[in-house]
Amino acid sequence: MKTNPISERFTIILLILALLMTTNFYSQENKVVKNVILVHGAFVDGSGWQGIYDILVKKGYHVAVTQHTLMSLDEDVKAVNRIIDQQDGPCILVGHSYGGAVITKSGNNPKVVGLVYVAAHAPDEGETEADNGKAFPPAYKSLIKGEDGLDYIDPNKFPGDFAGGVKLEQANFMAISQTPTADVAFHAIIKNPAWKTKPSWYVVAKSDRIINPDLERMYAKRAKSTTIEIEGASHCVFMTHPKVVADLIISASKMSK
C-alpha cells in the first residue's frame, strides 16, 4: 500500500507544531516571576521587611520596598503603582495589614500577576477595612485617635499589641518611631478588588491582636487564596517568621497554586 508523501509531511509538521506549543506552554508555566514588591502597613514603614528582603535577594529576586505616606488610600495606591511601573516585567505584590488594602487596588496594574497577603486586609467591592474590623473585632484596645485626624498605637502597649515576638528593644523603638496614619485611610471604600481576577496567597497570624485571625481566614477563603497559618504569630509575623513568609512569596513567584 502506497503512502501519500504530502500527507506524511503534513502529519510531521503538525507533530512538530504540537511539540513546540507544548514546550512553550510548560516553559511559561514554569517561569518564575523575579520582581517582588513589599508594601508596608499602617503605623510602620518599609524597614520591617528587611529580613524577608535579605532572604529573597540572596535567592536572586529583584525586591522593591515601598514607602508610602499613610495619609490616604488613593495616595498610597499611587505610590505603589509608581514602583510597579518601574519594574522591568511582571511582579508579585506583597502587602501587610493596611498594605493589603493598598495591594487590593494597586494589584489591578497589568504588571501584577499575583498577590500575597500577610496578616492583611483584603476588602471586597464596597467594603472598608474599618467596617470589616467591626464585624470581626480585634483584641487590641490601644488605638489612639488624634484630634488632627491621625491615628497611632499607644506606645506603652505597642510591643504587646502590635509587635508580639519582636525583641523588646526593637519593639519599643518601633513604638516611639511609628508613623501616625490618617483615620480616613481605614475608611476608604474599595472598588474593583484585584484578588477577584488574580491569584492570591495568604498568611494568617494565629495570635494577631490587630486584625482578628478569623477575619484573616475569611479574607483568605473568600479570595480562594493559597493559605498558611502560623501558630503563635503576632501582627508582626513578617518580622518574626521571615523565612516562612518568604517561602510563601517564593511559592507565589512560581505561580504554584
Short mmCIF file of C-alpha atoms in Angstrom, two decimals:
data_model
loop_
_atom_site.label_atom_id
_atom_site.label_comp_id
_atom_site.label_asym_id
_atom_site.label_seq_id
_atom_site.Cartn_x
_atom_site.Cartn_y
_atom_site.Cartn_z
CA MET A 1 0.00 0.00 0.00
CA LYS A 2 1.47 3.31 -1.07
CA THR A 3 1.58 6.25 1.29
CA ASN A 4 0.98 9.83 0.32
CA PRO A 5 4.23 11.84 0.78
CA ILE A 6 2.32 15.10 1.08
CA SER A 7 0.09 13.63 3.79
CA GLU A 8 3.15 12.31 5.67
CA ARG A 9 4.87 15.71 5.54
CA PHE A 10 1.71 17.42 6.77
CA THR A 11 1.43 14.97 9.67
CA ILE A 12 5.08 15.55 10.63
CA ILE A 13 4.60 19.31 10.53
CA LEU A 14 1.55 19.03 12.79
CA LEU A 15 3.52 16.89 15.27
CA ILE A 16 6.37 19.41 15.33
CA LEU A 17 3.97 22.30 15.90
CA ALA A 18 2.23 20.40 18.71
CA LEU A 19 5.61 19.69 20.34
CA LEU A 20 6.64 23.34 20.09
CA MET A 21 3.35 24.51 21.57
CA THR A 22 3.61 22.01 24.44
CA THR A 23 7.19 23.03 25.15
CA ASN A 24 6.24 26.71 25.13
CA PHE A 25 3.26 26.00 27.44
CA TYR A 26 5.42 24.27 30.02
CA SER A 27 8.15 26.91 29.80
CA GLN A 28 5.52 29.59 30.53
CA GLU A 29 4.05 27.53 33.37
CA ASN A 30 7.46 27.06 34.98
CA LYS A 31 8.64 30.63 34.56
CA VAL A 32 9.48 32.28 37.86
CA VAL A 33 8.40 35.87 38.47
CA LYS A 34 11.54 37.59 39.75
CA ASN A 35 10.13 41.01 40.71
CA VAL A 36 8.68 41.28 44.23
CA ILE A 37 7.28 44.46 45.77
CA LEU A 38 6.85 44.65 49.54
CA VAL A 39 4.11 47.02 50.76
CA HIS A 40 4.05 48.02 54.44
CA GLY A 41 1.01 48.64 56.58
CA ALA A 42 -0.15 51.35 58.98
CA PHE A 43 1.99 52.82 61.78
CA VAL A 44 5.25 51.46 60.33
CA ASP A 45 7.49 51.99 57.30
CA GLY A 46 9.21 49.62 54.91
CA SER A 47 12.20 48.85 57.14
CA GLY A 48 10.40 45.95 58.83
CA TRP A 49 10.69 43.96 55.60
CA GLN A 50 14.47 43.68 55.82
CA GLY A 51 14.53 40.05 56.96
CA ILE A 52 12.36 38.96 54.03
CA TYR A 53 14.21 41.29 51.65
CA ASP A 54 17.54 39.68 52.59
CA ILE A 55 16.21 36.15 52.01
CA LEU A 56 14.69 36.96 48.63
CA VAL A 57 17.67 38.92 47.33
CA LYS A 58 20.02 36.04 48.19
CA LYS A 59 17.81 33.79 46.08
CA GLY A 60 18.11 36.05 43.07
CA TYR A 61 14.91 38.07 43.32
CA HIS A 62 14.67 41.74 42.47
CA VAL A 63 12.93 43.25 45.51
CA ALA A 64 11.46 46.72 45.88
CA VAL A 65 10.20 48.13 49.19
CA THR A 66 7.59 50.87 49.07
CA GLN A 67 7.49 53.91 51.35
CA HIS A 68 4.05 55.46 51.20
CA THR A 69 2.51 58.31 53.14
CA LEU A 70 -0.33 56.60 55.09
CA MET A 71 -2.34 59.76 54.50
CA SER A 72 -4.97 58.29 52.16
CA LEU A 73 -5.57 55.02 50.36
CA ASP A 74 -5.62 56.70 46.95
CA GLU A 75 -2.26 58.40 47.55
CA ASP A 76 -0.72 55.16 48.77
CA VAL A 77 -2.05 53.27 45.76
CA LYS A 78 -0.44 55.90 43.53
CA ALA A 79 2.86 55.50 45.38
CA VAL A 80 2.79 51.72 44.96
CA ASN A 81 1.81 51.97 41.28
CA ARG A 82 4.82 54.22 40.78
CA ILE A 83 7.07 51.38 41.98
CA ILE A 84 5.17 48.78 39.93
CA ASP A 85 5.65 50.86 36.78
CA GLN A 86 9.41 50.89 37.40
CA GLN A 87 9.63 47.10 37.18
CA ASP A 88 11.06 45.51 34.05
CA GLY A 89 8.39 42.83 33.87
CA PRO A 90 5.66 41.00 35.80
CA CYS A 91 5.71 41.27 39.57
CA ILE A 92 4.29 39.85 42.78
CA LEU A 93 2.76 42.31 45.27
CA VAL A 94 3.08 41.56 48.99
CA GLY A 95 1.01 43.56 51.48
CA HIS A 96 0.96 43.61 55.27
CA SER A 97 -2.01 44.83 57.34
CA TYR A 98 -3.41 48.04 55.77
CA GLY A 99 -0.97 47.34 52.95
CA GLY A 100 -3.36 44.57 51.97
CA ALA A 101 -5.99 47.16 51.10
CA VAL A 102 -3.34 49.02 49.10
CA ILE A 103 -2.40 45.96 47.02
CA THR A 104 -6.08 45.09 46.59
CA LYS A 105 -6.38 48.26 44.49
CA SER A 106 -2.89 48.63 43.04
CA GLY A 107 -2.93 44.95 42.13
CA ASN A 108 -5.07 45.88 39.13
CA ASN A 109 -1.92 47.20 37.47
CA PRO A 110 -1.32 44.91 34.44
CA LYS A 111 2.23 44.15 35.56
CA VAL A 112 0.94 42.49 38.75
CA VAL A 113 0.41 38.74 38.34
CA GLY A 114 -0.04 37.65 41.96
CA LEU A 115 -0.94 38.98 45.42
CA VAL A 116 0.43 37.86 48.76
CA TYR A 117 -1.45 38.99 51.88
CA VAL A 118 0.47 38.87 55.16
CA ALA A 119 -1.90 39.29 58.13
CA ALA A 120 -3.56 41.82 55.88
CA HIS A 121 -6.88 43.33 54.91
CA ALA A 122 -8.39 42.21 51.61
CA PRO A 123 -11.71 44.09 51.36
CA ASP A 124 -14.32 43.33 48.73
CA GLU A 125 -16.17 45.77 46.48
CA GLY A 126 -17.86 48.46 48.60
CA GLU A 127 -16.16 47.40 51.85
CA THR A 128 -13.78 49.25 54.16
CA GLU A 129 -11.27 47.65 56.46
CA ALA A 130 -12.70 49.65 59.39
CA ASP A 131 -16.17 48.14 58.90
CA ASN A 132 -14.72 44.67 58.48
CA GLY A 133 -12.85 45.16 61.74
CA LYS A 134 -16.15 45.91 63.46
CA ALA A 135 -17.66 42.70 62.11
CA PHE A 136 -14.64 40.76 63.40
CA PRO A 137 -13.44 42.78 66.42
CA PRO A 138 -9.71 42.63 67.13
CA ALA A 139 -8.20 42.04 70.56
CA TYR A 140 -6.28 45.31 70.88
CA LYS A 141 -7.67 48.39 72.65
CA SER A 142 -4.64 50.63 72.24
CA LEU A 143 -5.62 52.71 69.20
CA ILE A 144 -5.48 56.44 69.88
CA LYS A 145 -7.34 58.78 67.52
CA GLY A 146 -5.79 62.22 67.44
CA GLU A 147 -7.80 65.40 67.09
CA ASP A 148 -5.86 66.08 63.88
CA GLY A 149 -7.35 63.00 62.20
CA LEU A 150 -4.22 60.90 62.63
CA ASP A 151 -4.27 57.58 64.50
CA TYR A 152 -1.48 55.80 66.33
CA ILE A 153 -0.95 52.93 68.76
CA ASP A 154 -0.34 53.71 72.44
CA PRO A 155 3.47 53.35 72.63
CA ASN A 156 3.25 51.63 76.02
CA LYS A 157 1.05 48.90 74.54
CA PHE A 158 2.63 48.73 71.09
CA PRO A 159 5.06 45.87 71.88
CA GLY A 160 2.33 43.57 73.16
CA ASP A 161 -0.48 44.51 70.79
CA PHE A 162 1.36 45.16 67.54
CA ALA A 163 4.83 43.65 67.79
CA GLY A 164 4.47 40.46 69.80
CA GLY A 165 7.53 38.25 69.39
CA VAL A 166 9.76 41.09 68.23
CA LYS A 167 12.75 41.75 70.50
CA LEU A 168 11.61 44.20 73.17
CA GLU A 169 14.28 46.79 72.39
CA GLN A 170 13.26 46.82 68.74
CA ALA A 171 9.54 46.80 69.55
CA ASN A 172 9.99 49.78 71.87
CA PHE A 173 11.84 51.66 69.14
CA MET A 174 9.09 50.86 66.64
CA ALA A 175 6.59 52.19 69.18
CA ILE A 176 8.24 55.58 69.57
CA SER A 177 9.14 55.93 65.89
CA GLN A 178 5.79 54.80 64.49
CA THR A 179 4.22 56.70 61.62
CA PRO A 180 0.78 58.13 62.50
CA THR A 181 -1.82 57.05 59.96
CA ALA A 182 -4.78 59.08 58.68
CA ASP A 183 -8.03 57.66 60.02
CA VAL A 184 -9.68 58.25 56.64
CA ALA A 185 -7.37 55.65 55.10
CA PHE A 186 -9.08 52.92 57.14
CA HIS A 187 -12.50 54.07 55.92
CA ALA A 188 -11.68 54.18 52.20
CA ILE A 189 -14.16 52.17 50.14
CA ILE A 190 -12.64 49.51 47.93
CA LYS A 191 -13.58 49.30 44.28
CA ASN A 192 -12.60 46.60 41.80
CA PRO A 193 -10.59 44.35 44.18
CA ALA A 194 -7.68 42.75 42.33
CA TRP A 195 -7.94 39.43 44.18
CA LYS A 196 -11.10 38.68 42.19
CA THR A 197 -9.13 38.36 38.96
CA LYS A 198 -5.60 37.47 40.09
CA PRO A 199 -4.25 34.55 42.13
CA SER A 200 -3.53 35.19 45.79
CA TRP A 201 -1.73 33.72 48.78
CA TYR A 202 -2.40 34.46 52.43
CA VAL A 203 -0.53 34.27 55.75
CA VAL A 204 -2.83 34.00 58.78
CA ALA A 205 -1.15 35.09 62.04
CA LYS A 206 -2.93 32.95 64.61
CA SER A 207 -2.12 35.24 67.57
CA ASP A 208 -2.73 38.55 65.80
CA ARG A 209 -4.21 41.19 68.11
CA ILE A 210 -4.53 43.95 65.49
CA ILE A 211 -6.56 42.01 62.91
CA ASN A 212 -8.80 39.22 64.17
CA PRO A 213 -7.39 35.92 62.82
CA ASP A 214 -10.96 34.92 61.91
CA LEU A 215 -11.18 37.99 59.69
CA GLU A 216 -7.91 36.97 58.06
CA ARG A 217 -9.35 33.50 57.45
CA MET A 218 -12.49 35.00 55.94
CA TYR A 219 -10.43 37.14 53.59
CA ALA A 220 -8.32 34.16 52.52
CA LYS A 221 -11.27 31.83 51.99
CA ARG A 222 -13.25 34.42 50.05
CA ALA A 223 -10.34 35.16 47.74
CA LYS A 224 -9.63 31.43 47.32
CA SER A 225 -6.09 32.15 48.46
CA THR A 226 -3.45 29.50 49.00
CA THR A 227 -3.24 29.86 52.77
CA ILE A 228 -0.85 29.06 55.60
CA GLU A 229 -1.45 29.66 59.30
CA ILE A 230 1.42 30.37 61.67
CA GLU A 231 1.00 29.30 65.27
CA GLY A 232 1.77 31.95 67.89
CA ALA A 233 2.44 34.63 65.27
CA SER A 234 1.55 38.24 66.07
CA HIS A 235 0.67 41.05 63.69
CA CYS A 236 4.40 41.38 63.01
CA VAL A 237 4.58 37.86 61.58
CA PHE A 238 6.59 39.20 58.63
CA MET A 239 9.33 40.17 61.09
CA THR A 240 9.18 37.22 63.48
CA HIS A 241 8.81 34.49 60.85
CA PRO A 242 10.63 35.90 57.79
CA LYS A 243 11.64 32.52 56.33
CA VAL A 244 8.11 31.09 56.41
CA VAL A 245 6.68 34.22 54.82
CA ALA A 246 9.49 34.37 52.27
CA ASP A 247 8.86 30.74 51.33
CA LEU A 248 5.22 31.56 50.56
CA ILE A 249 6.29 34.54 48.44
CA ILE A 250 8.66 32.25 46.53
CA SER A 251 5.80 29.81 46.00
CA ALA A 252 3.69 32.66 44.67
CA SER A 253 6.52 33.71 42.34
CA LYS A 254 6.36 30.25 40.78
CA MET A 255 2.61 30.68 40.42
CA SER A 256 2.20 27.33 42.22
CA LYS A 257 -1.37 27.21 43.49
#
